[in-house]
Coordinates of N, CA and C in Angstrom, one line a residue:
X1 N 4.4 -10.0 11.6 CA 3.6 -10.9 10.9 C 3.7 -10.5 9.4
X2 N 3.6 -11.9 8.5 CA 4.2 -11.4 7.1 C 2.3 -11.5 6.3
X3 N 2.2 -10.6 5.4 CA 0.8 -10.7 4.7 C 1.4 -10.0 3.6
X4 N -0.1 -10.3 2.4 CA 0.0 -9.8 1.4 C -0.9 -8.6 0.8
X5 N -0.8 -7.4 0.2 CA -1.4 -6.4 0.1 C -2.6 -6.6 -0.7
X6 N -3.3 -6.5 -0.6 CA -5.0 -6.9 -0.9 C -5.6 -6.1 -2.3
X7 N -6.1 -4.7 -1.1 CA -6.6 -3.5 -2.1 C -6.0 -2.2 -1.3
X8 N -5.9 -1.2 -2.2 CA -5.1 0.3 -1.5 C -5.2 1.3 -2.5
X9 N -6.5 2.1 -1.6 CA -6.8 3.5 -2.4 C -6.0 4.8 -1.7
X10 N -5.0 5.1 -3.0 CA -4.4 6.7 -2.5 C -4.9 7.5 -2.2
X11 N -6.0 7.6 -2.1 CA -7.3 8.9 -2.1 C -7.1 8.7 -0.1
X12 N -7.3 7.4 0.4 CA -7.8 7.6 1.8 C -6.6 7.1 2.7
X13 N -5.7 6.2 1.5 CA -4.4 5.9 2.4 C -5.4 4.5 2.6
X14 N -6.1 4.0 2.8 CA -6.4 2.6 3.7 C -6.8 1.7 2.5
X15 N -6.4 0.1 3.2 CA -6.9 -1.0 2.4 C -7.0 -2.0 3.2
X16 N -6.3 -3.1 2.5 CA -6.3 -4.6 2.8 C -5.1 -5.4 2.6
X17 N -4.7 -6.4 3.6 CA -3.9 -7.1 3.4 C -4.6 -8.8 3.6
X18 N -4.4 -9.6 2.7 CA -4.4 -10.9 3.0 C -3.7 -12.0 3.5
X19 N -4.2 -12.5 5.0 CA -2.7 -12.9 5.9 C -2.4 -14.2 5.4
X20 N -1.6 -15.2 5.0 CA -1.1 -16.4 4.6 C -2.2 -17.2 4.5
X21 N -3.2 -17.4 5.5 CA -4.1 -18.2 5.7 C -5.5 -17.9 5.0
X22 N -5.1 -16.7 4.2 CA -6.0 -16.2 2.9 C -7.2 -15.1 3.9
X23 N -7.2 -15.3 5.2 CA -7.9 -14.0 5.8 C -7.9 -12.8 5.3
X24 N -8.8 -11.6 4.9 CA -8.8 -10.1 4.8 C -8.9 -9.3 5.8
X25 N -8.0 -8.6 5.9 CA -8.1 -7.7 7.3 C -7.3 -6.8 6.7
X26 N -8.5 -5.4 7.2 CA -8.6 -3.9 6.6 C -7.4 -3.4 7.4
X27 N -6.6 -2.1 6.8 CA -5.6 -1.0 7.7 C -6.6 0.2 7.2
X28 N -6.4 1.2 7.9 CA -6.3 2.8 7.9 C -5.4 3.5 7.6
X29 N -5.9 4.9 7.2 CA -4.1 5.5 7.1 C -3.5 5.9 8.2
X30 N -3.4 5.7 9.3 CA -2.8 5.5 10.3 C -1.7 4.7 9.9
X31 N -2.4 3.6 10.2 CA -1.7 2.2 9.6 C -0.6 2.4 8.5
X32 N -1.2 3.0 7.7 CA -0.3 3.3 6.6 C 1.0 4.2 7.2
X33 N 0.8 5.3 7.4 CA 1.4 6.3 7.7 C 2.4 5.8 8.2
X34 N 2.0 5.1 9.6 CA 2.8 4.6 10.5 C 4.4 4.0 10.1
X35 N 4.1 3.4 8.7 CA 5.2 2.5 8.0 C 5.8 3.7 7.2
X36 N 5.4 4.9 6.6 CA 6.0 5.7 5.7 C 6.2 5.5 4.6
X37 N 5.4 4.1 4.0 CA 5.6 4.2 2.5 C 4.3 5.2 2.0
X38 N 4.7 5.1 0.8 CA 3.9 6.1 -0.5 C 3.3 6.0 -0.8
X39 N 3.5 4.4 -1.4 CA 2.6 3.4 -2.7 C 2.6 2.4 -1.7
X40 N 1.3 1.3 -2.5 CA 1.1 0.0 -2.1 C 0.1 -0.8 -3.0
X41 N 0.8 -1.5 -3.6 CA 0.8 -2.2 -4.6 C -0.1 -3.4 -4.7
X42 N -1.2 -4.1 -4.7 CA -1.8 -5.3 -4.5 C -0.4 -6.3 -5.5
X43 N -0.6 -7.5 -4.3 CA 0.3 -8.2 -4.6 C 2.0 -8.0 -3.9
X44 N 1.7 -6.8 -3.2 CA 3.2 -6.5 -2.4 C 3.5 -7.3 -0.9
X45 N 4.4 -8.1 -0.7 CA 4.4 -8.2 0.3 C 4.5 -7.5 1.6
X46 N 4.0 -8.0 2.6 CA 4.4 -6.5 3.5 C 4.4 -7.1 5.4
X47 N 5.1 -6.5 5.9 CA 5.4 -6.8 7.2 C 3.9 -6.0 7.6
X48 N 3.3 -6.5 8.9 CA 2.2 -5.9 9.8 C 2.5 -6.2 11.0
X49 N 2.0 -4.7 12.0 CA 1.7 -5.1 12.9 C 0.3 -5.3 13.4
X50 N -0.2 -6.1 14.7 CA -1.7 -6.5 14.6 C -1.6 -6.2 16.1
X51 N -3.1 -5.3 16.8 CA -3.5 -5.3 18.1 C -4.7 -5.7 18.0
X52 N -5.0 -6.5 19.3 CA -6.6 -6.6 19.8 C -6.5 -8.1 19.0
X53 N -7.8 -8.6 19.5 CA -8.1 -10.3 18.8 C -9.4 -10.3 18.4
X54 N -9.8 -10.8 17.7 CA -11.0 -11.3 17.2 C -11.5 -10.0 16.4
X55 N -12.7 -9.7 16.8 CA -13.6 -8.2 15.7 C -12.6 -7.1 16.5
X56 N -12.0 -7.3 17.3 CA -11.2 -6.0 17.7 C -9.8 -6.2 17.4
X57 N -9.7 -7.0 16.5 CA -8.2 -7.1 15.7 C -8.1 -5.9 14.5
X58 N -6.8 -5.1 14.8 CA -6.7 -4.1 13.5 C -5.3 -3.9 13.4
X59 N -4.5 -4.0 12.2 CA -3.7 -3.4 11.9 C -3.1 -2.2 12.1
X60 N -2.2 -2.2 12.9 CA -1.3 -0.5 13.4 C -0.3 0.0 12.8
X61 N 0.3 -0.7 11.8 CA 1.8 -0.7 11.3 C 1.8 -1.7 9.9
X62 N 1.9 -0.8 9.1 CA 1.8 -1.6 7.7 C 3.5 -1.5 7.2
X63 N 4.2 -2.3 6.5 CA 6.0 -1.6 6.2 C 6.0 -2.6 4.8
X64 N 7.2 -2.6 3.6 CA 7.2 -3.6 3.2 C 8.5 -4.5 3.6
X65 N 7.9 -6.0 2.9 CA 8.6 -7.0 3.1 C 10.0 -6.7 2.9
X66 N 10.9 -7.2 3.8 CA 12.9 -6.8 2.9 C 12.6 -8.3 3.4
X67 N 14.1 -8.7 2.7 CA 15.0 -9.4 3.6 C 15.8 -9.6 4.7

């Protein structure tokens, strides 16, 4: 799933991505980690992965967008 990077504090590793349909949905630094980037940039595009549905939907895998 393709989203856009929201907000992202280096201090905790965790933010936000905004999914196409303009939704906000929080990651952790798990999330983060999981992908191995460094930085994250509001405004970056970025591949996610997503478990669970509804209030038990969270982000597990944050990466950025390639080609």
């Amino acid at each position: 799933m393709q989203a856009t990077a929201y907000t992202y504090d280096e201090t905790t590793r965790a933010g936000s991505v905004l999914l196409d349909d303009g939704t906000p949905l929080p990651f952790d630094a798990a999330a983060f980690d999981a992908g191995g980037l460094l930085l994250l940039r509001p405004g970056q595009r970025v591949r996610i992965e997503v478990t669970g549905e509804g209030v038990d939907r969270r982000i597990v895998l944050v990466t950025l967008q390639t080609l």
